Coordinates of C-alpha atoms in Angstrom, one line a residue:
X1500 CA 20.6 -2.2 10.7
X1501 CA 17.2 -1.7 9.4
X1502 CA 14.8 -4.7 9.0
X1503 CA 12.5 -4.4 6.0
X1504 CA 8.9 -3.7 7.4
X1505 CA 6.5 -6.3 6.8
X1506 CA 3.5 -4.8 5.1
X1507 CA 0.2 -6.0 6.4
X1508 CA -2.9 -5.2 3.8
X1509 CA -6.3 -5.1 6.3
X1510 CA -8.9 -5.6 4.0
X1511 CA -11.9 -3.4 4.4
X1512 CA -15.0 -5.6 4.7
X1513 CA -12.8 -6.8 8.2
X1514 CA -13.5 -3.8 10.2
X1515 CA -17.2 -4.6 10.2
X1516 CA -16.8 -7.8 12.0
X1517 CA -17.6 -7.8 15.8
X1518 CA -14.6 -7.4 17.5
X1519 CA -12.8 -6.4 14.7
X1520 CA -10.0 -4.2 16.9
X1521 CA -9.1 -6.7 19.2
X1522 CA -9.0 -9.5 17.0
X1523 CA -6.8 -7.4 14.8
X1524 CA -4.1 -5.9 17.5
X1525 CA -4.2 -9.4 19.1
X1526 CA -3.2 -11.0 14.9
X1527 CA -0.6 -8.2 14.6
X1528 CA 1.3 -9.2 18.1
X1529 CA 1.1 -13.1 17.6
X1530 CA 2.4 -11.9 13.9
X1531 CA 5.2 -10.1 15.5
X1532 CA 5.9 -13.2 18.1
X1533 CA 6.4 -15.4 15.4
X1534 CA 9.5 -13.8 14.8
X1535 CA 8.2 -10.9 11.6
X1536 CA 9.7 -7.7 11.2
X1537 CA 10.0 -5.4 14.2
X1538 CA 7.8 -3.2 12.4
X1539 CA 4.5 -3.5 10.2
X1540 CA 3.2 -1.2 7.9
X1541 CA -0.7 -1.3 7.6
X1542 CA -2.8 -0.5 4.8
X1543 CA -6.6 -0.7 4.7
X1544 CA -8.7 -1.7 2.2
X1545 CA -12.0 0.5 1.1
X1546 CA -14.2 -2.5 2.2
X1547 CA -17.9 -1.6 1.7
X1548 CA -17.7 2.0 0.9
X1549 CA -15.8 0.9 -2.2
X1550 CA -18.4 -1.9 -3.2
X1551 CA -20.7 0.7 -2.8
X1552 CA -18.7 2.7 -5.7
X1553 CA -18.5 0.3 -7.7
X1554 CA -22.0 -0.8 -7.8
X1555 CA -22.9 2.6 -8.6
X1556 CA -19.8 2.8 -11.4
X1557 CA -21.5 -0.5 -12.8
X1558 CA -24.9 1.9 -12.7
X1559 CA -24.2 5.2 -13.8
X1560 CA -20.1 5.3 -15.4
X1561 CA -17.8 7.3 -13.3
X1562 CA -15.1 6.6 -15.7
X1563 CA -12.0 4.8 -14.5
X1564 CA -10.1 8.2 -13.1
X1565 CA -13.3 9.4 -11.1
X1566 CA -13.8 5.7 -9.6
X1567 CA -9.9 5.6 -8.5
X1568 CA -9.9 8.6 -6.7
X1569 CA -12.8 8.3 -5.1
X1570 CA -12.4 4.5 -3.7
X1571 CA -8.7 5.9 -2.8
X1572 CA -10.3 8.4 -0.5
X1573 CA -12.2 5.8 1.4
X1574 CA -9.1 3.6 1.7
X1575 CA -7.7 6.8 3.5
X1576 CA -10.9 7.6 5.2
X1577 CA -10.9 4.0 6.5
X1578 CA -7.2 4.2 7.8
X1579 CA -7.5 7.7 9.5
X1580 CA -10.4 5.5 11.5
X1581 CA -8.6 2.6 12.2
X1582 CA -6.1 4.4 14.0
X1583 CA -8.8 5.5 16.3
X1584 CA -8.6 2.1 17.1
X1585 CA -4.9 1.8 18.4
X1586 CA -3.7 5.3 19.6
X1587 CA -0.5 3.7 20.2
X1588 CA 0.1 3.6 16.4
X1589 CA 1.9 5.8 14.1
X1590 CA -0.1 7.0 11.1
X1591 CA 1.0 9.3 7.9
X1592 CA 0.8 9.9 4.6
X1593 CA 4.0 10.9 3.5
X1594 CA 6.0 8.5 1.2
X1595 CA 8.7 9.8 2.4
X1596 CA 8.5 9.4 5.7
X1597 CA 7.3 5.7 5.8
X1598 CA 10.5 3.9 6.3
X1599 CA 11.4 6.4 9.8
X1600 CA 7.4 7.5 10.9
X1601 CA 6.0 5.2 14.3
X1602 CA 9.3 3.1 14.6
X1603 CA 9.3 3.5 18.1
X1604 CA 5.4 2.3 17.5
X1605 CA 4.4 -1.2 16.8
X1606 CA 3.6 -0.1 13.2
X1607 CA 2.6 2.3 11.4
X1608 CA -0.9 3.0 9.4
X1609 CA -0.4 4.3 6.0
X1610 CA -2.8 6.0 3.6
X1611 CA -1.5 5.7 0.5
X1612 CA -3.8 8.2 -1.8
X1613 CA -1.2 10.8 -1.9
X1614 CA 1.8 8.9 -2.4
X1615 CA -0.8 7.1 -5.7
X1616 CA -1.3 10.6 -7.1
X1617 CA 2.0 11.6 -6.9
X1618 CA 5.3 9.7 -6.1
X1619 CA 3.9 6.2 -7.4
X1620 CA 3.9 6.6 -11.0
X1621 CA 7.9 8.1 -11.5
X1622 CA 9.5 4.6 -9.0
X1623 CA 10.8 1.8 -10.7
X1624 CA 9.3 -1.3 -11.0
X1625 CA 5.7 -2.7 -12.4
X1626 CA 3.3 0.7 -12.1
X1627 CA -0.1 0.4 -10.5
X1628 CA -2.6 0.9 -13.1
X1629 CA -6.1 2.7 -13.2
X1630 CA -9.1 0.7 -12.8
X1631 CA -11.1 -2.2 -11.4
X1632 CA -8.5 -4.9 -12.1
X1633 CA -6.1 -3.2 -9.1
X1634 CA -7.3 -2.8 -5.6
X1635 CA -6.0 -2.0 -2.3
X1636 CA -4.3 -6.0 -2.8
X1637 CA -2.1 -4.8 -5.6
X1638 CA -1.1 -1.0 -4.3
X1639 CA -0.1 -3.4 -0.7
X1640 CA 2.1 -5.5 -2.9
X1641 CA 3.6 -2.8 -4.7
X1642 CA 4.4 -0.7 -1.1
X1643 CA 6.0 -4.3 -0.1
X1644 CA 7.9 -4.5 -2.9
X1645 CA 9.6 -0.9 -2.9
X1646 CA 10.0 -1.4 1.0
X1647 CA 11.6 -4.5 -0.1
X1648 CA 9.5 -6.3 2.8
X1649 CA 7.1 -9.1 3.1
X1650 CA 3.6 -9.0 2.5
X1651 CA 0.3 -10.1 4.1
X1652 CA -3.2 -10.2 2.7
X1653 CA -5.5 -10.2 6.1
X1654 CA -8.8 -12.0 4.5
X1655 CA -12.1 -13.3 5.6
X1656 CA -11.3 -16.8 5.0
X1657 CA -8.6 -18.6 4.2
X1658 CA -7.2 -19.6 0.2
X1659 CA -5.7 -22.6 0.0
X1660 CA -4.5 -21.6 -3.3
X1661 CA -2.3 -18.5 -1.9
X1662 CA -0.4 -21.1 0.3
X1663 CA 0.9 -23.1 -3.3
X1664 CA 1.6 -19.6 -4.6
X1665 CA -1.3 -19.6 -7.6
X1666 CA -2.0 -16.3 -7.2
X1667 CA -3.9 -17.0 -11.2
X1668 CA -6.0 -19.4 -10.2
X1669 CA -6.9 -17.0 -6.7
X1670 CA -7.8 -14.3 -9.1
X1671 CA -10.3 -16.8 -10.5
X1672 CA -11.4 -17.7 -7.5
X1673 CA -11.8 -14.1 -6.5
X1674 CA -9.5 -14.1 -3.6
X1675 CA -6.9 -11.2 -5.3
X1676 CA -7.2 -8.5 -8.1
X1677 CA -6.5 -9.1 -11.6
X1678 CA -3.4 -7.3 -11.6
X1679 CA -2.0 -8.7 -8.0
X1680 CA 0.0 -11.8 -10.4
X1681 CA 2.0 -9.5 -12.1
X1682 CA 3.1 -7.1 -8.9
X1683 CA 3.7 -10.1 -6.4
X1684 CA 6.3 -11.2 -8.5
X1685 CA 8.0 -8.3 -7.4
X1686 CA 7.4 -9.1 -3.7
X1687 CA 10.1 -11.1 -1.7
X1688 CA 7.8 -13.0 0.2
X1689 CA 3.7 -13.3 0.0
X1690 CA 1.1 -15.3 2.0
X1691 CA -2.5 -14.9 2.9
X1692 CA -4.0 -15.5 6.2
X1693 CA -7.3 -15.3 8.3
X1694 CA -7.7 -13.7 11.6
X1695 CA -11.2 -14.6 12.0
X1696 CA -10.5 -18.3 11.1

């Protein structure tokens, strides 16, 4: 049988840090020595080429299609060069190949832009809206939840919040999107952690 994978959500202002890679890989093996899934699916966040978009949205209006697609693009960008970083890995973009892609890999790096425009919107289940209120958090949590795995949020710091499962008040404290309350109710299990910390 099958284990679920455990979807792990990289978020993008991470891959900056010094030693970003090894401190990564070596968080993803101690993840999977604690007795996680087999197999981890990876999605990357847009990190600072999406800030950049969105200060520039907050200048001059994209609209809220333009703005999607284009920080959707960098989350792919930003996963094609991640798995630079681990050659060992499996990487694709095909929805459909998710579940069966890299398993003889550790895991397996998903970009998820084509799977958004055009398999997300007709599965069951809470839909990703279009805008600011849903990032890279939320379209994690929703992969989890149709994979029927667990979820991780890699952050900068630790929330203490996520541990008592206020994922409201975290919003508020800007540690998830607006939207990632509503989705994570569909996820079996969600936690937040730190690999820097």
């Amino acid at each position: 049988m099958i284990h679920p994978p455990h979807v792990v959500k990289i978020g993008g202002s991470l891959l900056a840090r010094p030693g970003a890679a090894e401190a990564l890989a070596g968080w993803l093996l101690r993840d999977r020595s604690r007795g996680a899934p087999a197999h981890q699916v990876l999605i990357v966040g847009g990190g600072e080429p999406v800030q950049w978009l969105r200060r520039l949205d907050y200048q001059q209006p994209l609209g809220d299609a333009a703005a999607h697609a284009a920080a959707v693009v960098m989350m792919d960008a930003n996963s094609r060069a991640v798995a630079g970083w681990w050659p060992e890995a499996a990487w694709t973009d095909d929805w459909k190949q998710l579940t069966t892609t890299g398993r003889a890999a550790a895991f397996t790096l998903f970009a998820p832009g084509r799977w958004l425009r055009e398999i997300e919107p007709s599965l069951p289940g809470a839909r990703l809206p279009i805008g600011w209120h849903v990032t890279s958090d939320s379209i994690a949590a929703r992969i989890a939840a149709l994979l029927g795995g667990r979820l991780t949020l890699l952050k900068s710091r630790p929330f203490a919040r996520a541990t008592d499962g206020d994922w409201q008040g975290l919003v508020d404290e800007g540690g998830v999107d607006g939207f990632f309350p509503q989705i994570v109710t569909e996820v079996a299990e969600a936690r937040i952690a730190c690999p820097f910390c």
